[in-house]
Amino acid sequence: MEVQRIENFKIPNAVAHEITQEELQKEYDYYRAQKVLETMFMFGMISVDEFNKISERNRQTFSPYLSEIMP
């Protein structure tokens, strides 16, 4: 295998996104809801299927910033 040098490669500038207080609150609420859900799952209070369904509902309800790439 031959190693080639890449020249004149520029990384595009990312557009900064300022997070509003409301978005920050939604992120926090989502995080807390997921932590409660994970605890319930760990103690056997809910099944994997229920965990996945509730996680999806949490993403819809709280709309976390990175929800588009979450499983």
Coordinates of C-alpha atoms in Angstrom, one line a residue:
M1 CA 0.0 0.0 0.0
E2 CA 1.3 3.4 -1.0
V3 CA 0.8 6.4 1.2
Q4 CA -0.2 9.6 -0.7
R5 CA 0.0 13.1 0.5
I6 CA -3.1 15.2 0.2
E7 CA -2.4 18.8 -0.5
N8 CA -4.6 21.9 -0.7
F9 CA -7.3 20.2 1.4
K10 CA -9.5 22.7 3.3
I11 CA -12.0 21.8 5.9
P12 CA -15.2 23.8 5.4
N13 CA -16.0 26.2 8.2
A14 CA -18.8 25.0 10.5
V15 CA -21.6 27.4 11.1
A16 CA -21.8 28.3 14.7
H17 CA -25.2 27.8 16.4
E18 CA -26.0 29.8 19.5
I19 CA -28.1 27.7 21.8
T20 CA -31.0 29.5 23.3
Q21 CA -32.2 29.1 26.9
E22 CA -35.2 27.1 25.7
E23 CA -33.0 24.7 23.7
L24 CA -30.6 24.3 26.6
Q25 CA -33.6 23.5 28.9
K26 CA -34.9 20.9 26.3
E27 CA -31.4 19.3 26.2
Y28 CA -31.4 19.0 30.0
D29 CA -34.9 17.7 30.2
Y30 CA -34.1 15.1 27.6
Y31 CA -30.9 14.0 29.4
R32 CA -32.8 13.7 32.7
A33 CA -35.7 11.7 31.1
Q34 CA -33.2 9.3 29.5
K35 CA -31.3 8.8 32.8
V36 CA -34.6 7.8 34.5
L37 CA -35.4 5.5 31.6
E38 CA -31.9 3.9 31.7
T39 CA -32.3 3.3 35.5
M40 CA -35.7 1.7 34.9
F41 CA -34.3 -0.6 32.3
M42 CA -31.3 -1.5 34.4
F43 CA -33.6 -2.6 37.3
G44 CA -35.8 -4.6 34.9
M45 CA -38.8 -2.4 35.2
I46 CA -39.2 -2.1 31.5
S47 CA -38.3 -4.2 28.5
V48 CA -35.9 -3.4 25.6
D49 CA -38.8 -2.8 23.4
E50 CA -40.4 -0.4 25.9
F51 CA -37.0 1.4 26.4
N52 CA -36.7 2.0 22.6
K53 CA -40.2 3.2 22.2
I54 CA -39.9 5.6 25.2
S55 CA -36.5 6.8 23.9
E56 CA -38.1 7.6 20.5
R57 CA -40.9 9.5 22.3
N58 CA -38.4 11.4 24.4
R59 CA -36.6 12.5 21.2
Q60 CA -39.9 13.7 19.7
T61 CA -41.0 15.5 22.9
F62 CA -37.7 17.2 23.8
S63 CA -36.2 17.6 20.4
P64 CA -32.6 17.4 21.5
Y65 CA -30.1 19.2 19.2
L66 CA -28.5 16.1 17.8
S67 CA -31.7 14.0 17.6
E68 CA -31.3 13.6 13.8
I69 CA -28.2 11.4 14.3
M70 CA -29.4 9.5 17.4
P71 CA -30.4 5.8 17.0

